[in-house]
Amino acid sequence: MSAVIENHHDDHHHGPDKGLMRWVLTTNHKDIGTLYLWFSFIMFLTGGCMALVIRAELFQPGLQLVVPEFFNQMTTMHGLIMVFGAVMPAFVGLANWLVPMMIGAPDMALPRMNNYSFWILPFAFSMLLSTLFMEGGAPNFGWTFYAPLSTEYAPPSVTFFIFAVHLMGISSIMGSINVVVTILNLRAPGMRLMDMPLFVWTWLITAYLLIAVMPVLAGVVTMMLMDIHFGTAFFSAGGGGDPVLFQHVFWFFGHPEVYIMILPAFGIVSAIIPTFARKKLFGYDSMVYATASIAFLSFIVWAHHMFTVGMPIAGELYFMYATMLIAVPTGVKVFNWAATMWQGSMTFETPMLFAVAFVILFTIGGLSGLMLAIVPADFQYHDTYFVVAHFHYVLVPGSIFSIMAAAYYWLPKWTGNMYDETLGKTHFWLSFVGVNVTFFPQHFIGLAGMPRRYPDYALQFADWNMVSSVGAFIFGFSQLLFLFIVIKCIMGGKKATDEVWEGAEGLEWTIASPAPYHTFSTPPELPERSMA
């Protein structure tokens, strides 16, 4: 505790060097949460610029801006940066800021490891981005880096890509261990697991997923490294290996990974909707069990990404039905959010707008996912823009909108100032329109047969691609408004009161979970023996 307190008071009193070193050496969960959030925002803008290069190229048929090779590098880097650099670090940043405060802990359980797990990331991503300037160029094999494209036919920079992936994995594992230990060991006295806010629950489950699957990713990139440099043949048919083995190992990591990118979002939305509906969350227990069910099922459906590789029919049937089963707990969640809003005294401040948009658009993404689970249909959808539309509907209005909702919702708590509500709503509507104009038409061109990851396309796809590209630029540039709003809020503005959201509880989390035995504003009454 004394270290935490010292750290708090070291803040601003020792000139510029001390100011910089405060951020480099900090073990304070709020500082580290802030670092994660700024880092993820920089990566979001970086990956976003790459997406805009892709959409500018696809604005009309023919080759406009870039050579096909560079187009492939952009699709690869965009995916890797958005998944590992933008979405995941943002959620870890939110966990750092909020989990200790929500469970009444003084800090994260392992503060020095917390600092280390952040500072690995800038080096990992600098290395990944540096491959753009290497001989042979950046990785060009897609964010799923299927062998043999990523082994036998990869540019020389693939080795640096592998090292960068290892570093990201190490960071994720350390961050997750920290979250688990903090939640299990540092809860306020009297707070049982079923008293925790749902954001804490979703992160506890997410952390277990990360600890389980990150070593699998490390394994698959290590096997790639061996194939490239040490003469093994894990993924080379010529040496007795199998390229499909790569897909199995990758997706055994990759499918839980996509849930890692959405579970914390469920927690955020479960905190925001009750606040602005002014009602307790409907069905808290069922939300916890639904989250755990989704996490469990995420491990046993991986091969639905590989229906076209020539699986036995029994395998296809199993993975089809198991995948459809995920719709059940997900449906429970959507029902509970709708029931929470039902007959609530709703107001639509910016966080609520993002949260409601999340529920509607994430559901659309879930329904297209259900379509993709149907094996004979998937044979047609596979590797078309329909798949791109599907996963962007869960990742952009899903993960990204929830992160933005969280930023608006907790900014007053973090900064002590209110953000500009008018600008916030403007940002929401620009983003909402931009996202839908970008990704909804991709369902159509996908169903019409346009394959993904090509820089050129047949003439009949031109109109919808033009619409899609216009939407992408609207969405992309509206994020500069978000940056302005956040900086403006940090710099000053109307002071936030103790009860930030009028009519809502002061401690937002008390209504996103069962009423605790106490409000934690006064110490709980403890049994005699535990006072010792």
mmCIF file of C-alpha atoms in Angstrom, residues 182-501:
data_model
loop_
_atom_site.group_PDB
_atom_site.id
_atom_site.type_symbol
_atom_site.label_atom_id
_atom_site.label_comp_id
_atom_site.label_asym_id
_atom_site.label_seq_id
_atom_site.Cartn_x
_atom_site.Cartn_y
_atom_site.Cartn_z
ATOM 1 C CA THR A 182 -6.475 -8.990 -8.588
ATOM 2 C CA ILE A 183 -10.099 -10.128 -8.859
ATOM 3 C CA LEU A 184 -9.650 -13.308 -6.834
ATOM 4 C CA ASN A 185 -7.498 -11.796 -4.071
ATOM 5 C CA LEU A 186 -8.230 -8.092 -3.689
ATOM 6 C CA ARG A 187 -12.021 -7.812 -3.545
ATOM 7 C CA ALA A 188 -13.374 -5.625 -0.760
ATOM 8 C CA PRO A 189 -14.371 -7.586 2.361
ATOM 9 C CA GLY A 190 -17.839 -9.061 1.980
ATOM 10 C CA MET A 191 -17.887 -8.874 -1.827
ATOM 11 C CA ARG A 192 -18.672 -12.328 -3.183
ATOM 12 C CA LEU A 193 -18.064 -13.273 -6.815
ATOM 13 C CA MET A 194 -21.785 -12.946 -7.549
ATOM 14 C CA ASP A 195 -21.703 -9.390 -6.155
ATOM 15 C CA MET A 196 -19.161 -8.218 -8.722
ATOM 16 C CA PRO A 197 -20.153 -5.827 -11.514
ATOM 17 C CA LEU A 198 -20.526 -7.591 -14.845
ATOM 18 C CA PHE A 199 -17.529 -5.755 -16.313
ATOM 19 C CA VAL A 200 -15.366 -7.460 -13.676
ATOM 20 C CA TRP A 201 -16.970 -10.828 -14.440
ATOM 21 C CA THR A 202 -16.487 -10.500 -18.187
ATOM 22 C CA TRP A 203 -12.842 -9.577 -17.644
ATOM 23 C CA LEU A 204 -12.235 -12.478 -15.256
ATOM 24 C CA ILE A 205 -13.546 -14.864 -17.916
ATOM 25 C CA THR A 206 -11.672 -13.079 -20.720
ATOM 26 C CA ALA A 207 -8.426 -13.319 -18.741
ATOM 27 C CA TYR A 208 -8.833 -17.087 -18.406
ATOM 28 C CA LEU A 209 -9.429 -17.320 -22.171
ATOM 29 C CA LEU A 210 -6.256 -15.328 -22.857
ATOM 30 C CA ILE A 211 -4.150 -17.464 -20.525
ATOM 31 C CA ALA A 212 -5.484 -20.566 -22.279
ATOM 32 C CA VAL A 213 -5.035 -19.541 -25.919
ATOM 33 C CA MET A 214 -2.041 -17.199 -26.085
ATOM 34 C CA PRO A 215 0.407 -20.119 -25.639
ATOM 35 C CA VAL A 216 -1.316 -21.809 -28.618
ATOM 36 C CA LEU A 217 -0.579 -18.757 -30.768
ATOM 37 C CA ALA A 218 3.006 -18.789 -29.473
ATOM 38 C CA GLY A 219 3.185 -22.469 -30.450
ATOM 39 C CA VAL A 220 1.951 -21.942 -33.990
ATOM 40 C CA VAL A 221 4.333 -19.040 -34.711
ATOM 41 C CA THR A 222 7.207 -21.067 -33.219
ATOM 42 C CA MET A 223 6.358 -23.951 -35.589
ATOM 43 C CA MET A 224 6.421 -21.395 -38.442
ATOM 44 C CA LEU A 225 9.836 -20.208 -37.267
ATOM 45 C CA MET A 226 11.135 -23.795 -37.243
ATOM 46 C CA ASP A 227 9.765 -24.419 -40.750
ATOM 47 C CA ILE A 228 11.372 -21.234 -42.074
ATOM 48 C CA HIS A 229 14.809 -21.477 -40.436
ATOM 49 C CA PHE A 230 15.416 -24.960 -39.051
ATOM 50 C CA GLY A 231 14.330 -27.361 -41.778
ATOM 51 C CA THR A 232 11.260 -28.797 -40.057
ATOM 52 C CA ALA A 233 8.119 -29.498 -42.080
ATOM 53 C CA PHE A 234 5.166 -28.969 -39.755
ATOM 54 C CA PHE A 235 3.179 -27.248 -42.486
ATOM 55 C CA SER A 236 4.960 -28.484 -45.617
ATOM 56 C CA ALA A 237 3.360 -31.433 -47.421
ATOM 57 C CA GLY A 238 6.676 -32.029 -49.190
ATOM 58 C CA GLY A 239 8.296 -32.934 -45.879
ATOM 59 C CA GLY A 240 5.378 -34.971 -44.548
ATOM 60 C CA GLY A 241 3.603 -32.051 -42.840
ATOM 61 C CA ASP A 242 0.186 -30.558 -43.512
ATOM 62 C CA PRO A 243 -0.815 -26.948 -44.251
ATOM 63 C CA VAL A 244 -4.271 -27.696 -42.774
ATOM 64 C CA LEU A 245 -2.575 -28.410 -39.430
ATOM 65 C CA PHE A 246 -1.681 -24.720 -39.380
ATOM 66 C CA GLN A 247 -5.342 -23.770 -39.716
ATOM 67 C CA HIS A 248 -6.378 -26.104 -36.893
ATOM 68 C CA VAL A 249 -3.765 -24.750 -34.482
ATOM 69 C CA PHE A 250 -4.317 -21.137 -35.542
ATOM 70 C CA TRP A 251 -8.100 -21.254 -35.179
ATOM 71 C CA PHE A 252 -7.907 -23.097 -31.866
ATOM 72 C CA PHE A 253 -6.322 -19.836 -30.755
ATOM 73 C CA GLY A 254 -8.264 -17.623 -33.142
ATOM 74 C CA HIS A 255 -11.803 -18.511 -32.243
ATOM 75 C CA PRO A 256 -11.532 -17.897 -28.486
ATOM 76 C CA GLU A 257 -9.624 -14.755 -29.511
ATOM 77 C CA VAL A 258 -12.683 -13.273 -31.240
ATOM 78 C CA TYR A 259 -14.629 -13.747 -27.990
ATOM 79 C CA ILE A 260 -11.766 -12.152 -26.056
ATOM 80 C CA MET A 261 -12.468 -9.089 -28.204
ATOM 81 C CA ILE A 262 -16.191 -9.010 -27.364
ATOM 82 C CA LEU A 263 -16.696 -10.288 -23.775
ATOM 83 C CA PRO A 264 -15.396 -7.106 -22.078
ATOM 84 C CA ALA A 265 -17.745 -5.170 -24.379
ATOM 85 C CA PHE A 266 -20.663 -7.147 -22.900
ATOM 86 C CA GLY A 267 -19.518 -6.013 -19.449
ATOM 87 C CA ILE A 268 -19.321 -2.355 -20.495
ATOM 88 C CA VAL A 269 -22.793 -2.367 -22.051
ATOM 89 C CA SER A 270 -24.179 -4.129 -18.964
ATOM 90 C CA ALA A 271 -22.911 -1.213 -16.870
ATOM 91 C CA ILE A 272 -24.146 1.566 -19.168
ATOM 92 C CA ILE A 273 -27.660 0.411 -20.079
ATOM 93 C CA PRO A 274 -28.894 0.107 -16.449
ATOM 94 C CA THR A 275 -27.543 3.596 -15.669
ATOM 95 C CA PHE A 276 -29.470 5.339 -18.444
ATOM 96 C CA ALA A 277 -32.551 3.117 -18.139
ATOM 97 C CA ARG A 278 -32.445 3.861 -14.381
ATOM 98 C CA LYS A 279 -33.192 0.238 -13.595
ATOM 99 C CA LYS A 280 -31.245 -2.663 -12.185
ATOM 100 C CA LEU A 281 -29.771 -4.931 -14.843
ATOM 101 C CA PHE A 282 -32.302 -7.621 -15.739
ATOM 102 C CA GLY A 283 -31.102 -11.172 -15.071
ATOM 103 C CA TYR A 284 -27.660 -10.612 -13.520
ATOM 104 C CA ASP A 285 -27.101 -14.326 -12.735
ATOM 105 C CA SER A 286 -28.113 -15.435 -16.208
ATOM 106 C CA MET A 287 -25.682 -12.858 -17.660
ATOM 107 C CA VAL A 288 -22.805 -14.387 -15.680
ATOM 108 C CA TYR A 289 -23.730 -17.924 -16.740
ATOM 109 C CA ALA A 290 -24.262 -16.851 -20.368
ATOM 110 C CA THR A 291 -20.806 -15.252 -20.445
ATOM 111 C CA ALA A 292 -19.216 -18.396 -19.018
ATOM 112 C CA SER A 293 -21.121 -20.579 -21.523
ATOM 113 C CA ILE A 294 -19.951 -18.462 -24.457
ATOM 114 C CA ALA A 295 -16.375 -18.743 -23.197
ATOM 115 C CA PHE A 296 -16.631 -22.533 -22.893
ATOM 116 C CA LEU A 297 -18.247 -22.974 -26.317
ATOM 117 C CA SER A 298 -15.638 -20.722 -27.940
ATOM 118 C CA PHE A 299 -13.076 -23.518 -27.470
ATOM 119 C CA ILE A 300 -15.010 -26.222 -29.293
ATOM 120 C CA VAL A 301 -16.128 -24.515 -32.506
ATOM 121 C CA TRP A 302 -12.811 -23.499 -34.098
ATOM 122 C CA ALA A 303 -13.125 -25.495 -37.332
ATOM 123 C CA HIS A 304 -16.158 -23.520 -38.520
ATOM 124 C CA HIS A 305 -13.503 -21.230 -40.002
ATOM 125 C CA MET A 306 -12.356 -24.170 -42.141
ATOM 126 C CA PHE A 307 -15.500 -25.761 -43.580
ATOM 127 C CA THR A 308 -13.952 -25.665 -47.063
ATOM 128 C CA VAL A 309 -10.762 -27.628 -46.283
ATOM 129 C CA GLY A 310 -12.347 -31.066 -46.840
ATOM 130 C CA MET A 311 -13.394 -32.136 -43.357
ATOM 131 C CA PRO A 312 -15.287 -35.408 -42.818
ATOM 132 C CA ILE A 313 -19.041 -34.840 -42.893
ATOM 133 C CA ALA A 314 -19.310 -35.792 -39.206
ATOM 134 C CA GLY A 315 -16.821 -33.026 -38.370
ATOM 135 C CA GLU A 316 -18.762 -30.513 -40.430
ATOM 136 C CA LEU A 317 -22.033 -31.469 -38.722
ATOM 137 C CA TYR A 318 -20.509 -31.287 -35.255
ATOM 138 C CA PHE A 319 -18.922 -27.864 -35.812
ATOM 139 C CA MET A 320 -22.109 -26.546 -37.424
ATOM 140 C CA TYR A 321 -24.345 -27.511 -34.481
ATOM 141 C CA ALA A 322 -21.808 -26.471 -31.827
ATOM 142 C CA THR A 323 -21.478 -23.064 -33.500
ATOM 143 C CA MET A 324 -25.236 -22.567 -33.622
ATOM 144 C CA LEU A 325 -25.374 -23.346 -29.901
ATOM 145 C CA ILE A 326 -23.439 -20.116 -29.173
ATOM 146 C CA ALA A 327 -26.484 -18.193 -30.393
ATOM 147 C CA VAL A 328 -28.378 -19.341 -27.259
ATOM 148 C CA PRO A 329 -26.325 -17.613 -24.497
ATOM 149 C CA THR A 330 -25.783 -14.651 -26.827
ATOM 150 C CA GLY A 331 -29.558 -14.393 -27.285
ATOM 151 C CA VAL A 332 -29.980 -14.485 -23.497
ATOM 152 C CA LYS A 333 -27.690 -11.462 -23.211
ATOM 153 C CA VAL A 334 -29.500 -9.477 -25.914
ATOM 154 C CA PHE A 335 -32.839 -10.317 -24.293
ATOM 155 C CA ASN A 336 -31.565 -9.148 -20.889
ATOM 156 C CA TRP A 337 -30.334 -5.830 -22.291
ATOM 157 C CA ALA A 338 -33.670 -5.278 -24.016
ATOM 158 C CA ALA A 339 -35.537 -6.219 -20.816
ATOM 159 C CA THR A 340 -33.377 -3.778 -18.831
ATOM 160 C CA MET A 341 -34.396 -0.968 -21.179
ATOM 161 C CA TRP A 342 -38.052 -2.069 -21.204
ATOM 162 C CA GLN A 343 -40.159 0.527 -19.344
ATOM 163 C CA GLY A 344 -37.027 2.209 -17.995
ATOM 164 C CA SER A 345 -36.830 6.001 -17.674
ATOM 165 C CA MET A 346 -34.411 6.147 -20.551
ATOM 166 C CA THR A 347 -32.303 9.124 -21.573
ATOM 167 C CA PHE A 348 -29.926 9.077 -24.503
ATOM 168 C CA GLU A 349 -26.625 10.618 -23.525
ATOM 169 C CA THR A 350 -23.649 9.695 -25.727
ATOM 170 C CA PRO A 351 -22.643 6.518 -23.825
ATOM 171 C CA MET A 352 -26.214 5.211 -24.055
ATOM 172 C CA LEU A 353 -26.369 5.956 -27.800
ATOM 173 C CA PHE A 354 -23.232 3.887 -28.347
ATOM 174 C CA ALA A 355 -24.559 1.122 -26.067
ATOM 175 C CA VAL A 356 -27.946 0.887 -27.825
ATOM 176 C CA ALA A 357 -26.224 0.946 -31.234
ATOM 177 C CA PHE A 358 -23.988 -1.842 -29.918
ATOM 178 C CA VAL A 359 -26.958 -4.042 -29.050
ATOM 179 C CA ILE A 360 -28.696 -3.539 -32.408
ATOM 180 C CA LEU A 361 -25.660 -3.786 -34.689
ATOM 181 C CA PHE A 362 -23.940 -6.564 -32.743
ATOM 182 C CA THR A 363 -27.145 -8.572 -33.142
ATOM 183 C CA ILE A 364 -27.001 -8.061 -36.921
ATOM 184 C CA GLY A 365 -23.406 -9.329 -36.847
ATOM 185 C CA GLY A 366 -24.516 -12.311 -34.775
ATOM 186 C CA LEU A 367 -27.261 -13.187 -37.270
ATOM 187 C CA SER A 368 -24.852 -13.149 -40.232
ATOM 188 C CA GLY A 369 -22.586 -15.345 -38.083
ATOM 189 C CA LEU A 370 -25.434 -17.814 -37.726
ATOM 190 C CA MET A 371 -25.741 -17.840 -41.528
ATOM 191 C CA LEU A 372 -22.017 -18.593 -41.815
ATOM 192 C CA ALA A 373 -22.409 -21.529 -39.405
ATOM 193 C CA ILE A 374 -24.552 -23.407 -41.951
ATOM 194 C CA VAL A 375 -22.074 -25.636 -43.784
ATOM 195 C CA PRO A 376 -23.577 -25.780 -47.305
ATOM 196 C CA ALA A 377 -24.227 -22.039 -47.218
ATOM 197 C CA ASP A 378 -20.732 -21.351 -45.892
ATOM 198 C CA PHE A 379 -19.268 -23.054 -48.986
ATOM 199 C CA GLN A 380 -20.747 -20.112 -50.903
ATOM 200 C CA TYR A 381 -19.982 -17.347 -48.386
ATOM 201 C CA HIS A 382 -16.435 -18.452 -47.544
ATOM 202 C CA ASP A 383 -13.720 -15.903 -48.414
ATOM 203 C CA THR A 384 -16.206 -13.419 -49.847
ATOM 204 C CA TYR A 385 -17.023 -9.930 -48.633
ATOM 205 C CA PHE A 386 -19.986 -11.412 -46.760
ATOM 206 C CA VAL A 387 -17.505 -12.723 -44.191
ATOM 207 C CA VAL A 388 -15.780 -9.319 -44.068
ATOM 208 C CA ALA A 389 -19.165 -7.683 -43.438
ATOM 209 C CA HIS A 390 -19.972 -10.217 -40.717
ATOM 210 C CA PHE A 391 -16.844 -9.831 -38.628
ATOM 211 C CA HIS A 392 -16.685 -6.072 -39.048
ATOM 212 C CA TYR A 393 -20.257 -5.851 -37.723
ATOM 213 C CA VAL A 394 -19.161 -7.592 -34.544
ATOM 214 C CA LEU A 395 -15.808 -5.834 -34.242
ATOM 215 C CA VAL A 396 -16.592 -2.224 -35.154
ATOM 216 C CA PRO A 397 -20.079 -1.573 -33.712
ATOM 217 C CA GLY A 398 -19.268 -4.360 -31.220
ATOM 218 C CA SER A 399 -15.800 -3.912 -29.742
ATOM 219 C CA ILE A 400 -15.008 -0.385 -30.964
ATOM 220 C CA PHE A 401 -18.402 1.163 -30.124
ATOM 221 C CA SER A 402 -18.287 -0.363 -26.643
ATOM 222 C CA ILE A 403 -14.808 1.089 -26.065
ATOM 223 C CA MET A 404 -16.081 4.507 -27.159
ATOM 224 C CA ALA A 405 -19.160 4.112 -24.949
ATOM 225 C CA ALA A 406 -16.848 3.293 -22.021
ATOM 226 C CA ALA A 407 -14.668 6.327 -22.753
ATOM 227 C CA TYR A 408 -17.650 8.714 -22.723
ATOM 228 C CA TYR A 409 -19.196 6.988 -19.717
ATOM 229 C CA TRP A 410 -16.132 7.057 -17.458
ATOM 230 C CA LEU A 411 -14.324 10.164 -18.751
ATOM 231 C CA PRO A 412 -16.072 12.357 -16.147
ATOM 232 C CA LYS A 413 -14.844 9.974 -13.420
ATOM 233 C CA TRP A 414 -11.325 9.876 -14.876
ATOM 234 C CA THR A 415 -10.845 13.581 -15.556
ATOM 235 C CA GLY A 416 -13.271 15.295 -13.180
ATOM 236 C CA ASN A 417 -14.684 17.169 -16.202
ATOM 237 C CA MET A 418 -17.752 16.609 -18.364
ATOM 238 C CA TYR A 419 -17.122 16.066 -22.087
ATOM 239 C CA ASP A 420 -19.032 18.207 -24.606
ATOM 240 C CA GLU A 421 -22.368 16.380 -25.027
ATOM 241 C CA THR A 422 -23.257 18.020 -28.358
ATOM 242 C CA LEU A 423 -19.915 17.077 -29.894
ATOM 243 C CA GLY A 424 -20.235 13.585 -28.402
ATOM 244 C CA LYS A 425 -23.596 13.042 -30.067
ATOM 245 C CA THR A 426 -22.232 14.418 -33.343
ATOM 246 C CA HIS A 427 -19.378 11.906 -33.116
ATOM 247 C CA PHE A 428 -21.862 9.127 -32.454
ATOM 248 C CA TRP A 429 -24.090 9.888 -35.421
ATOM 249 C CA LEU A 430 -21.165 10.302 -37.817
ATOM 250 C CA SER A 431 -19.709 6.992 -36.608
ATOM 251 C CA PHE A 432 -23.069 5.216 -36.718
ATOM 252 C CA VAL A 433 -23.828 6.347 -40.269
ATOM 253 C CA GLY A 434 -20.236 5.755 -41.385
ATOM 254 C CA VAL A 435 -20.104 2.196 -40.039
ATOM 255 C CA ASN A 436 -23.382 1.138 -41.617
ATOM 256 C CA VAL A 437 -22.692 2.785 -44.966
ATOM 257 C CA THR A 438 -19.291 1.050 -45.008
ATOM 258 C CA PHE A 439 -20.185 -2.473 -43.992
ATOM 259 C CA PHE A 440 -23.822 -3.089 -44.842
ATOM 260 C CA PRO A 441 -23.255 -3.020 -48.641
ATOM 261 C CA GLN A 442 -20.453 -5.556 -48.193
ATOM 262 C CA HIS A 443 -23.118 -8.166 -47.414
ATOM 263 C CA PHE A 444 -24.543 -7.575 -50.888
ATOM 264 C CA ILE A 445 -21.290 -7.720 -52.856
ATOM 265 C CA GLY A 446 -20.287 -10.777 -50.818
ATOM 266 C CA LEU A 447 -23.501 -12.637 -51.613
ATOM 267 C CA ALA A 448 -23.002 -11.632 -55.264
ATOM 268 C CA GLY A 449 -19.644 -13.400 -55.150
ATOM 269 C CA MET A 450 -16.944 -10.755 -54.672
ATOM 270 C CA PRO A 451 -13.901 -12.453 -53.084
ATOM 271 C CA ARG A 452 -12.020 -10.715 -50.260
ATOM 272 C CA ARG A 453 -8.352 -9.643 -50.257
ATOM 273 C CA TYR A 454 -8.160 -8.616 -53.930
ATOM 274 C CA PRO A 455 -7.153 -5.097 -55.007
ATOM 275 C CA ASP A 456 -9.303 -5.280 -58.154
ATOM 276 C CA TYR A 457 -12.788 -6.587 -58.905
ATOM 277 C CA ALA A 458 -15.321 -7.150 -61.685
ATOM 278 C CA LEU A 459 -17.384 -4.233 -62.920
ATOM 279 C CA GLN A 460 -20.693 -5.406 -61.409
ATOM 280 C CA PHE A 461 -19.367 -4.765 -57.885
ATOM 281 C CA ALA A 462 -18.438 -1.132 -58.570
ATOM 282 C CA ASP A 463 -21.469 0.724 -57.170
ATOM 283 C CA TRP A 464 -21.577 -0.850 -53.734
ATOM 284 C CA ASN A 465 -17.789 -0.622 -53.386
ATOM 285 C CA MET A 466 -18.002 3.096 -54.037
ATOM 286 C CA VAL A 467 -20.694 3.445 -51.347
ATOM 287 C CA SER A 468 -18.613 1.352 -48.955
ATOM 288 C CA SER A 469 -15.502 3.488 -49.484
ATOM 289 C CA VAL A 470 -17.429 6.731 -48.905
ATOM 290 C CA GLY A 471 -18.727 5.301 -45.600
ATOM 291 C CA ALA A 472 -15.206 4.289 -44.564
ATOM 292 C CA PHE A 473 -13.903 7.845 -45.001
ATOM 293 C CA ILE A 474 -16.862 9.265 -43.048
ATOM 294 C CA PHE A 475 -16.190 6.832 -40.195
ATOM 295 C CA GLY A 476 -12.416 7.304 -40.311
ATOM 296 C CA PHE A 477 -12.387 11.085 -40.248
ATOM 297 C CA SER A 478 -15.087 11.305 -37.567
ATOM 298 C CA GLN A 479 -12.587 9.659 -35.185
ATOM 299 C CA LEU A 480 -10.539 12.868 -35.281
ATOM 300 C CA LEU A 481 -13.574 14.514 -33.666
ATOM 301 C CA PHE A 482 -13.415 11.851 -30.937
ATOM 302 C CA LEU A 483 -9.748 12.710 -30.344
ATOM 303 C CA PHE A 484 -10.678 16.399 -30.061
ATOM 304 C CA ILE A 485 -13.527 15.661 -27.607
ATOM 305 C CA VAL A 486 -11.274 13.588 -25.331
ATOM 306 C CA ILE A 487 -8.462 16.148 -25.290
ATOM 307 C CA LYS A 488 -10.953 18.989 -24.699
ATOM 308 C CA CYS A 489 -12.412 17.045 -21.752
ATOM 309 C CA ILE A 490 -8.980 16.375 -20.233
ATOM 310 C CA MET A 491 -8.036 20.055 -20.573
ATOM 311 C CA GLY A 492 -11.127 21.321 -18.740
ATOM 312 C CA GLY A 493 -14.834 21.922 -19.011
ATOM 313 C CA LYS A 494 -17.829 21.754 -16.731
ATOM 314 C CA LYS A 495 -16.870 20.011 -13.492
ATOM 315 C CA ALA A 496 -18.336 16.566 -13.030
ATOM 316 C CA THR A 497 -20.250 16.085 -9.781
ATOM 317 C CA ASP A 498 -20.167 13.003 -7.542
ATOM 318 C CA GLU A 499 -23.312 11.801 -9.275
ATOM 319 C CA VAL A 500 -22.118 12.208 -12.838
ATOM 320 C CA TRP A 501 -25.219 10.917 -14.578
#
